[in-house]
PDB file of C-alpha atoms in Angstrom:
ATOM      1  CA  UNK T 185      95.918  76.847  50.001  1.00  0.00           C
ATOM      2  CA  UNK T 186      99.076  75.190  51.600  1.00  0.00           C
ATOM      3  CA  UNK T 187     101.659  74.866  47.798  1.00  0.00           C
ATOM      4  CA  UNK T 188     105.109  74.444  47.752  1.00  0.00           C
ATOM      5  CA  UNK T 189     105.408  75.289  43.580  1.00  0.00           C
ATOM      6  CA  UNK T 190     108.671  74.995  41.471  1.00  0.00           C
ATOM      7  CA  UNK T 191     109.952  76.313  39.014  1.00  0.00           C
ATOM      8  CA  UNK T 192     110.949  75.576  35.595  1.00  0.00           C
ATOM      9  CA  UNK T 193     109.543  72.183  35.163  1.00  0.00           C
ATOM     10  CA  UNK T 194     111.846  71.015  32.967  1.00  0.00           C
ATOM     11  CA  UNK T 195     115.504  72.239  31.803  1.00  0.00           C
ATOM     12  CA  UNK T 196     118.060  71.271  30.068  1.00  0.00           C
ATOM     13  CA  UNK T 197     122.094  72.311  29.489  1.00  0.00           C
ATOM     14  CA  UNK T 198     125.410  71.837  28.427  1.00  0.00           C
ATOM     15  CA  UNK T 199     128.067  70.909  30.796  1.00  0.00           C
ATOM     16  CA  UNK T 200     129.781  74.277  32.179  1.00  0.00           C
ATOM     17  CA  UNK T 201     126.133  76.164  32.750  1.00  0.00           C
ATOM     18  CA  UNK T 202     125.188  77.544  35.581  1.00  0.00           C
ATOM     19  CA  UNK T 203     121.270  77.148  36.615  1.00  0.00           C
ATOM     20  CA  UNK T 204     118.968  78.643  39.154  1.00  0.00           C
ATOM     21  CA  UNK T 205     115.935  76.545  40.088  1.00  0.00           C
ATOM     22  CA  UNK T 206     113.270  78.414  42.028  1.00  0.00           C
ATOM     23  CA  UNK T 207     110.951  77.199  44.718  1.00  0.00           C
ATOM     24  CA  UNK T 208     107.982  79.426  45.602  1.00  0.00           C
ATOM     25  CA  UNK T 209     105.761  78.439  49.106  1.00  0.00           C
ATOM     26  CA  UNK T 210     102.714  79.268  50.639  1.00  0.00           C
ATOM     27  CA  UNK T 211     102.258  81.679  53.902  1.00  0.00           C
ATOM     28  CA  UNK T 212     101.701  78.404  56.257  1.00  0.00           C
ATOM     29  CA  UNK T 213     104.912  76.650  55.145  1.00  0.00           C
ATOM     30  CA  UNK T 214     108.427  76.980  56.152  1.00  0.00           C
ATOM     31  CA  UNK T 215     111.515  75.245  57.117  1.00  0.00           C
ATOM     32  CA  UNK T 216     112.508  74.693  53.725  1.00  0.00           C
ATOM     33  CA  UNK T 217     114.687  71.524  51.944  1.00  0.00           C
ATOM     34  CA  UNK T 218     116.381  70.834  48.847  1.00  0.00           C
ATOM     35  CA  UNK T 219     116.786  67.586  47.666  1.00  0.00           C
ATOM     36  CA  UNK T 220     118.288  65.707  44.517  1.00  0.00           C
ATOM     37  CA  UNK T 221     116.856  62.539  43.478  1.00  0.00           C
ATOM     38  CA  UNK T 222     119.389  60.884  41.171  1.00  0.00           C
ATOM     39  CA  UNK T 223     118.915  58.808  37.444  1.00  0.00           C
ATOM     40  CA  UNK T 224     118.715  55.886  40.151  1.00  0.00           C
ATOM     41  CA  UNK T 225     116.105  57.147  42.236  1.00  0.00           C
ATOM     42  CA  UNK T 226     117.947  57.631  44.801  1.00  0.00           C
ATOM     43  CA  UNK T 227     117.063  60.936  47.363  1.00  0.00           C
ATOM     44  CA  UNK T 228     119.775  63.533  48.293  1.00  0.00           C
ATOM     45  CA  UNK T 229     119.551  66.272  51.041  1.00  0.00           C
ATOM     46  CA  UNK T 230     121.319  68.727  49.569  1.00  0.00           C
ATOM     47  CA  UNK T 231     120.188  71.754  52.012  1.00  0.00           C
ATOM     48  CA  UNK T 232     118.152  72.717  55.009  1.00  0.00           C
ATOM     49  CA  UNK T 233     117.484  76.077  54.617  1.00  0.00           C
ATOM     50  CA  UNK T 234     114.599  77.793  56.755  1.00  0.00           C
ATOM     51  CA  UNK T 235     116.110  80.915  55.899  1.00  0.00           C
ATOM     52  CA  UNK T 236     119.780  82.669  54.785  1.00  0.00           C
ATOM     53  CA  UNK T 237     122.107  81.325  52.365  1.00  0.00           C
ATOM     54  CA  UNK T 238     124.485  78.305  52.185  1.00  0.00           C
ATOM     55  CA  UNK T 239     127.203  76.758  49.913  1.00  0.00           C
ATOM     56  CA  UNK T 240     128.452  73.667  49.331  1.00  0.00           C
ATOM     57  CA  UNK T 241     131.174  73.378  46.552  1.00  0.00           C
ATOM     58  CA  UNK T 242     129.430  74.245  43.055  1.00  0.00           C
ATOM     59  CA  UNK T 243     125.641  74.073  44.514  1.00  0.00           C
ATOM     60  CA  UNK T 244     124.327  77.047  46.436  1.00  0.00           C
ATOM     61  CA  UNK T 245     120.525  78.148  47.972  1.00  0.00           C
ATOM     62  CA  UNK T 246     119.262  80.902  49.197  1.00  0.00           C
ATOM     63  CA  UNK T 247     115.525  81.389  51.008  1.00  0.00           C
ATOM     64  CA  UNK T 248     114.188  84.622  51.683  1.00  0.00           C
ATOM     65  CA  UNK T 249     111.402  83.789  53.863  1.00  0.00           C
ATOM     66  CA  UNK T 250     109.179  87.056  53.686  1.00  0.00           C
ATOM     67  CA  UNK T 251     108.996  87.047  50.138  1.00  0.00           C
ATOM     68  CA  UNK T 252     107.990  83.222  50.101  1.00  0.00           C
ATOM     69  CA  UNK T 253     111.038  81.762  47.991  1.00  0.00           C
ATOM     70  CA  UNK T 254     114.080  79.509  47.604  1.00  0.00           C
ATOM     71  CA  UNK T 255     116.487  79.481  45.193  1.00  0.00           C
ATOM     72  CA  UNK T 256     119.180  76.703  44.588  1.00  0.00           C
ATOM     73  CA  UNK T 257     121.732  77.564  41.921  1.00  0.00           C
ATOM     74  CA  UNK T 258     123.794  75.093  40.505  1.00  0.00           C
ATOM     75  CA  UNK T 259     127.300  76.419  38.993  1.00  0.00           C
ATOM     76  CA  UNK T 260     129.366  74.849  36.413  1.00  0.00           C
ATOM     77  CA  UNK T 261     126.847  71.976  35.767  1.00  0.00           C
ATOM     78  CA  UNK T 262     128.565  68.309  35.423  1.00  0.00           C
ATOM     79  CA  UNK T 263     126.525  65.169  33.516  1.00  0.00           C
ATOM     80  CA  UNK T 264     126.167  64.030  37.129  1.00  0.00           C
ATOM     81  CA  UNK T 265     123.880  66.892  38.395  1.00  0.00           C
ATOM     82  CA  UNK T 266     121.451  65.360  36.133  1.00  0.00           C
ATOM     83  CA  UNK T 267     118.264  64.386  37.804  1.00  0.00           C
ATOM     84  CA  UNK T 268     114.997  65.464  39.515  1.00  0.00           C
ATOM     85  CA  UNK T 269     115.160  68.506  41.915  1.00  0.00           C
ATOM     86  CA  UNK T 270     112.854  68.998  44.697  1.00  0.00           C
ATOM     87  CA  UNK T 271     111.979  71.654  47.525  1.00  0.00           C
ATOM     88  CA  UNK T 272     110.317  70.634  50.701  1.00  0.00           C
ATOM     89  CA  UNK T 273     108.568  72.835  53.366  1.00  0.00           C
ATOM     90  CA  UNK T 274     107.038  71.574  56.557  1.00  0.00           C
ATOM     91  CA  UNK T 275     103.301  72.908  57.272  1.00  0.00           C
ATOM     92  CA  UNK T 276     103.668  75.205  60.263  1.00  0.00           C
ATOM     93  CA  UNK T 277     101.905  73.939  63.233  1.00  0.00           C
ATOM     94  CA  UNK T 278     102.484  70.277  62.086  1.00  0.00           C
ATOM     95  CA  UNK T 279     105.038  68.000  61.379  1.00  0.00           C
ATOM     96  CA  UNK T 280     103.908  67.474  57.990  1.00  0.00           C
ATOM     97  CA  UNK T 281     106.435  68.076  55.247  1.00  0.00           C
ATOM     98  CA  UNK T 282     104.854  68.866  51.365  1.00  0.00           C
ATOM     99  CA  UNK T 283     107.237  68.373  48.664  1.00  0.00           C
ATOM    100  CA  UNK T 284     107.173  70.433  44.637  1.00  0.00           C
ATOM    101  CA  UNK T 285     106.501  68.026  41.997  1.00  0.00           C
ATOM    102  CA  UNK T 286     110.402  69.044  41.372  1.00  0.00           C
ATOM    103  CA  UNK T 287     112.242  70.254  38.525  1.00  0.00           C
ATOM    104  CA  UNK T 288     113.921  67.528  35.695  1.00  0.00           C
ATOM    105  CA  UNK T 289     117.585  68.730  34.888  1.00  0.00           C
ATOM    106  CA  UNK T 290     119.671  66.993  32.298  1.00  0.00           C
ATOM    107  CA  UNK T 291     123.433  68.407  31.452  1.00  0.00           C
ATOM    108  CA  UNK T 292     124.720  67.460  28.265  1.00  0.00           C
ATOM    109  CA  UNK T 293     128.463  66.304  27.408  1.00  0.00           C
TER     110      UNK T 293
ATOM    111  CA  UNK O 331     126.360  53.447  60.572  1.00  0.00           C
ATOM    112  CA  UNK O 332     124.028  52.354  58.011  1.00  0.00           C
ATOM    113  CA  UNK O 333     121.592  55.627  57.503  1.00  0.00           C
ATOM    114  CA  UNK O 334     118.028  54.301  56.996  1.00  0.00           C
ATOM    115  CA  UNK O 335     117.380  50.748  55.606  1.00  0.00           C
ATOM    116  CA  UNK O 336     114.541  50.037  53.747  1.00  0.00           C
ATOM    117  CA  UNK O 337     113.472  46.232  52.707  1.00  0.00           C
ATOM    118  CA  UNK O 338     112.435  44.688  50.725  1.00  0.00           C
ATOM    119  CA  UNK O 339     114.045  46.935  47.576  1.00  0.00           C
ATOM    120  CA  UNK O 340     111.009  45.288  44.999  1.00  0.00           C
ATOM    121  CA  UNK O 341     107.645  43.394  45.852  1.00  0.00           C
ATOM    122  CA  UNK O 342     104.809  42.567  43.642  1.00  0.00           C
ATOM    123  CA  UNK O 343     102.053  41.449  44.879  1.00  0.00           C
ATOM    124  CA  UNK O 344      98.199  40.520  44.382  1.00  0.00           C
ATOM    125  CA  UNK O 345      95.204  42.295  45.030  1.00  0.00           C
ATOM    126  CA  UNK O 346      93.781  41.840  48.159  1.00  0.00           C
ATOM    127  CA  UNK O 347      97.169  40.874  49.996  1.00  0.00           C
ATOM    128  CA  UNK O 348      99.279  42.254  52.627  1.00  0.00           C
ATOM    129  CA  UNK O 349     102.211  43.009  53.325  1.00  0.00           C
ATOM    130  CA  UNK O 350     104.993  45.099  55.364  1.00  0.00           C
ATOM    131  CA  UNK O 351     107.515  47.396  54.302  1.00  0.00           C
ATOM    132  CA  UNK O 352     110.532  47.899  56.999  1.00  0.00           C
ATOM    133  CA  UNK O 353     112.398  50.760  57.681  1.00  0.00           C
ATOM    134  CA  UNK O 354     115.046  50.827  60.647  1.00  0.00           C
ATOM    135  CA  UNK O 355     117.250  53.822  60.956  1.00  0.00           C
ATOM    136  CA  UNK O 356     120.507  54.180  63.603  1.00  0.00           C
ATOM    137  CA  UNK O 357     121.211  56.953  63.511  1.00  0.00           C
ATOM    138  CA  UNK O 358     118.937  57.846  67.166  1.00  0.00           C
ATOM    139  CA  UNK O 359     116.174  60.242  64.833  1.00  0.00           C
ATOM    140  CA  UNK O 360     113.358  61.259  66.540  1.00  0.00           C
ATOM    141  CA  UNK O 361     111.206  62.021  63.416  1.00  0.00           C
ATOM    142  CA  UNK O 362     110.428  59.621  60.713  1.00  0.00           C
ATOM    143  CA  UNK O 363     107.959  58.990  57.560  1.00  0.00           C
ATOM    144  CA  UNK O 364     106.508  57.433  54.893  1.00  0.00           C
ATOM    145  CA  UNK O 365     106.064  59.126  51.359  1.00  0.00           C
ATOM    146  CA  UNK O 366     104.896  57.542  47.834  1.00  0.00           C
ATOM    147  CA  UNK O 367     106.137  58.867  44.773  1.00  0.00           C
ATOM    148  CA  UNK O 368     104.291  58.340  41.608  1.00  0.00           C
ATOM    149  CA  UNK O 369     105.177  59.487  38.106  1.00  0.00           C
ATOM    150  CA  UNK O 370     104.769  63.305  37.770  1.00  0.00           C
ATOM    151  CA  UNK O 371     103.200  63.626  41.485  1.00  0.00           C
ATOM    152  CA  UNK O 372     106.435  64.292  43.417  1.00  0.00           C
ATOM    153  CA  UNK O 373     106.024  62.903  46.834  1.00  0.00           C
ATOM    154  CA  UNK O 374     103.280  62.439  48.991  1.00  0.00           C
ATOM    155  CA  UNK O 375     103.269  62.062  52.608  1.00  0.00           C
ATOM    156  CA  UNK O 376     101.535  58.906  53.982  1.00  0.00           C
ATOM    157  CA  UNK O 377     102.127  58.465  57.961  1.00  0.00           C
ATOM    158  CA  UNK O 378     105.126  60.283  60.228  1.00  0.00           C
ATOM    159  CA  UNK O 379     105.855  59.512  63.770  1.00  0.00           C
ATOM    160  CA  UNK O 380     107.722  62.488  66.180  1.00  0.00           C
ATOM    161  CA  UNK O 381     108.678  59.111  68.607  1.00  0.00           C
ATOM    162  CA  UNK O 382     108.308  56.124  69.464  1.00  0.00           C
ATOM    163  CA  UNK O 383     104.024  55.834  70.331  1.00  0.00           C
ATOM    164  CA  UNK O 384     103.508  58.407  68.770  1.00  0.00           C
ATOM    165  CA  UNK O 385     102.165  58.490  64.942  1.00  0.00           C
ATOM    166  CA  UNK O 386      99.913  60.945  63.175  1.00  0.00           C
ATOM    167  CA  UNK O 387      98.301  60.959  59.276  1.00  0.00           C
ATOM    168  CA  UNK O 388      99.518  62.455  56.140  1.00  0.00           C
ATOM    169  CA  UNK O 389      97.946  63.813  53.103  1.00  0.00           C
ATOM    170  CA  UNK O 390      97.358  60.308  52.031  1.00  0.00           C
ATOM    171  CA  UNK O 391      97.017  57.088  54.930  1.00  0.00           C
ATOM    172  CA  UNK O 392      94.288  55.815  53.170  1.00  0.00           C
ATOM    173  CA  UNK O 393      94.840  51.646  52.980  1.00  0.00           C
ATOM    174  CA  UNK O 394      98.078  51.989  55.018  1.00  0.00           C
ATOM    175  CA  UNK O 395      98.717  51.386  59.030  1.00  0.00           C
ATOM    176  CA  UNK O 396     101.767  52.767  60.720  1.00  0.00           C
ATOM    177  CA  UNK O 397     103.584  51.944  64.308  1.00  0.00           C
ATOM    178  CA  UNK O 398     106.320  53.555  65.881  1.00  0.00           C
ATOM    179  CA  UNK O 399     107.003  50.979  69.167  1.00  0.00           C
ATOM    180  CA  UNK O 400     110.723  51.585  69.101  1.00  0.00           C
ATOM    181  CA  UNK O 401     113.067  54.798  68.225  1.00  0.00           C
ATOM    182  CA  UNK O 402     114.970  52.965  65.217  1.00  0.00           C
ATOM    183  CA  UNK O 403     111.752  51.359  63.149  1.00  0.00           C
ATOM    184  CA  UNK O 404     108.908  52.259  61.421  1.00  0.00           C
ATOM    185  CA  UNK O 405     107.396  49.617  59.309  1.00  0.00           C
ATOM    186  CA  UNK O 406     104.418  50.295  56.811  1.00  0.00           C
ATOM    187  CA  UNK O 407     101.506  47.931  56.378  1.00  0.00           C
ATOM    188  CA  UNK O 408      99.143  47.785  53.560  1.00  0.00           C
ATOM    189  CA  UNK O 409      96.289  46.290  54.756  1.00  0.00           C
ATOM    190  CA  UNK O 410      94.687  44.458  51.848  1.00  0.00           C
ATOM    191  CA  UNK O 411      96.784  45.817  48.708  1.00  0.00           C
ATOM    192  CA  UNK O 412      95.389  47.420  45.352  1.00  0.00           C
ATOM    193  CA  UNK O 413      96.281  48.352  41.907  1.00  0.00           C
ATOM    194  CA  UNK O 414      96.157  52.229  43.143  1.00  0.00           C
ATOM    195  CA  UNK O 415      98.698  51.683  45.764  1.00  0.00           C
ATOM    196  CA  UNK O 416     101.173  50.585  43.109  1.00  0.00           C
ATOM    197  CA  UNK O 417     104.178  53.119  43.758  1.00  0.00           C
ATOM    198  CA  UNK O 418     107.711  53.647  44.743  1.00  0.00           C
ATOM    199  CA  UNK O 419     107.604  53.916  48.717  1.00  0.00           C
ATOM    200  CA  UNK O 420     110.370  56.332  50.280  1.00  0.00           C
ATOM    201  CA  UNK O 421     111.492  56.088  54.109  1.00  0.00           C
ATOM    202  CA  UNK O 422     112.911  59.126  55.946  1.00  0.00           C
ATOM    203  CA  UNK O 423     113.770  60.260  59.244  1.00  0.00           C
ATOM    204  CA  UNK O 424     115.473  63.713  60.950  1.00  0.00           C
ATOM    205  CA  UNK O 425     116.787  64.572  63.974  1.00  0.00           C
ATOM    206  CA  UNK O 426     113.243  66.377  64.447  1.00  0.00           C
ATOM    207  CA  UNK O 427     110.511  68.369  62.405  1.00  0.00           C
ATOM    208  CA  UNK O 428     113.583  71.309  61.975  1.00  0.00           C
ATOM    209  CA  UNK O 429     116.910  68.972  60.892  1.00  0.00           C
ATOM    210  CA  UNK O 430     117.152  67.371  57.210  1.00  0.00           C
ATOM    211  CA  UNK O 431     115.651  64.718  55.950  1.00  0.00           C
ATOM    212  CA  UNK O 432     117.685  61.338  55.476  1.00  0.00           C
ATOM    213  CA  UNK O 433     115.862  59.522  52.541  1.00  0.00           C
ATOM    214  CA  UNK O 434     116.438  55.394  52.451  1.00  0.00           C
ATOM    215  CA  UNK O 435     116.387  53.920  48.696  1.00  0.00           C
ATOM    216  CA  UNK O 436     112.919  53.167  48.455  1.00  0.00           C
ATOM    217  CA  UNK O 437     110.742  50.070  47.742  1.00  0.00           C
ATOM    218  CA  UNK O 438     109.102  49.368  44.616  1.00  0.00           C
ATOM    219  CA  UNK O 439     105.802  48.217  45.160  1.00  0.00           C
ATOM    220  CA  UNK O 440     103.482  46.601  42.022  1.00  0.00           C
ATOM    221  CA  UNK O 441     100.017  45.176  42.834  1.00  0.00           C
ATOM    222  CA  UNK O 442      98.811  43.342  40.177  1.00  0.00           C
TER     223      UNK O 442
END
């Protein structure tokens, strides 16, 4: 079936940790986004990422298409990355974007 | 430049009502939608529109009626509200289907 699943569920770490969260999508999505809702509830794009890599400061992703998974690694963790993270992919032949039920992240002072 | 505006920020209302919730973006996007987010469910995708007169369903339309007749809004009706429909309601719009979204800060909804 069409899934968009992510991985860990939950994690938690000290401030200074570096994290990988991991996105895995079916064959019939693509045009993958990260996003970062916030303690507030508030909804961040943090990347649009079909394919490739990209940077931006201490948060990087990476999605290797063929092999059907995105990574987004967050590096030297701050209190304020806390929050839900979520992957995206739009259902090919359709408009339709399908979010991850996302993965909780809370850094620790 | 205001990104995309969502009002009203809380409603409650009564079974059986309904209502509207606005969204108006300026930032000339082609592409918006409609999601609910419920506890543990992540997002789910309601209505989208690609342009103005044009609007198609999501995974879950269900008790909710979308028009696009302008480029900048995209207002969400519940037709005669229920308990179920109780949620936090997320607006966003792209360029198109292959940009990022924009997310506006949501409406929370409670149907009592």
């Amino acid at each position: 079936g069409i899934q968009v699943e992510q991985s860990p569920p939950d994690l938690i770490l000290q401030e200074g940790a570096n994290s990988t969260l991991r996105c895995n999508f079916s064959d019939s999505v693509n045009n993958l986004q990260w996003f970062h809702q916030n303690p507030w509830g508030q909804l961040i794009n943090l990347f649009y990422i079909p394919s490739g890599t990209k940077q931006n400061g201490r948060l990087s992703a990476t999605t290797v298409a063929t092999e059907r998974y995105s990574l987004l690694y967050i590096s030297s963790s701050q209190t304020t990355d806390s929050g839900v993270y979520f992957c995206a992919g739009r259902i090919s032949g359709t408009y339709k974007y399908i979010f991850g039920t996302g993965t909780r992240l809370k850094v620790l002072a | 430049n205001a990104g995309v505006t969502q009002t009203p920020k809380f409603q409650v209302l009564k079974t059986g009502q309904s209502m509207t919730l606005q969204c108006a973006q300026d930032m000339n996007h082609e592409y918006m939608s409609w999601y609910r987010q419920d506890p543990g469910m992540g997002l789910r995708l309601i209505h989208y529109s690609v342009g103005a007169g044009i609007t198609d369903q999501g995974e879950v339309p269900n008790g909710y009626n979308v028009s696009r007749s302008t480029t900048e809004d995209f207002p969400l009706r519940l037709l005669s509200a229920a308990p179920s429909q109780t949620s936090v309601y997320f607006c966003a719009s792209s360029l198109s289907g292959n940009y990022g979204y924009t997310f506006g800060s949501g409406t929370r909804l409670t149907v009592v």
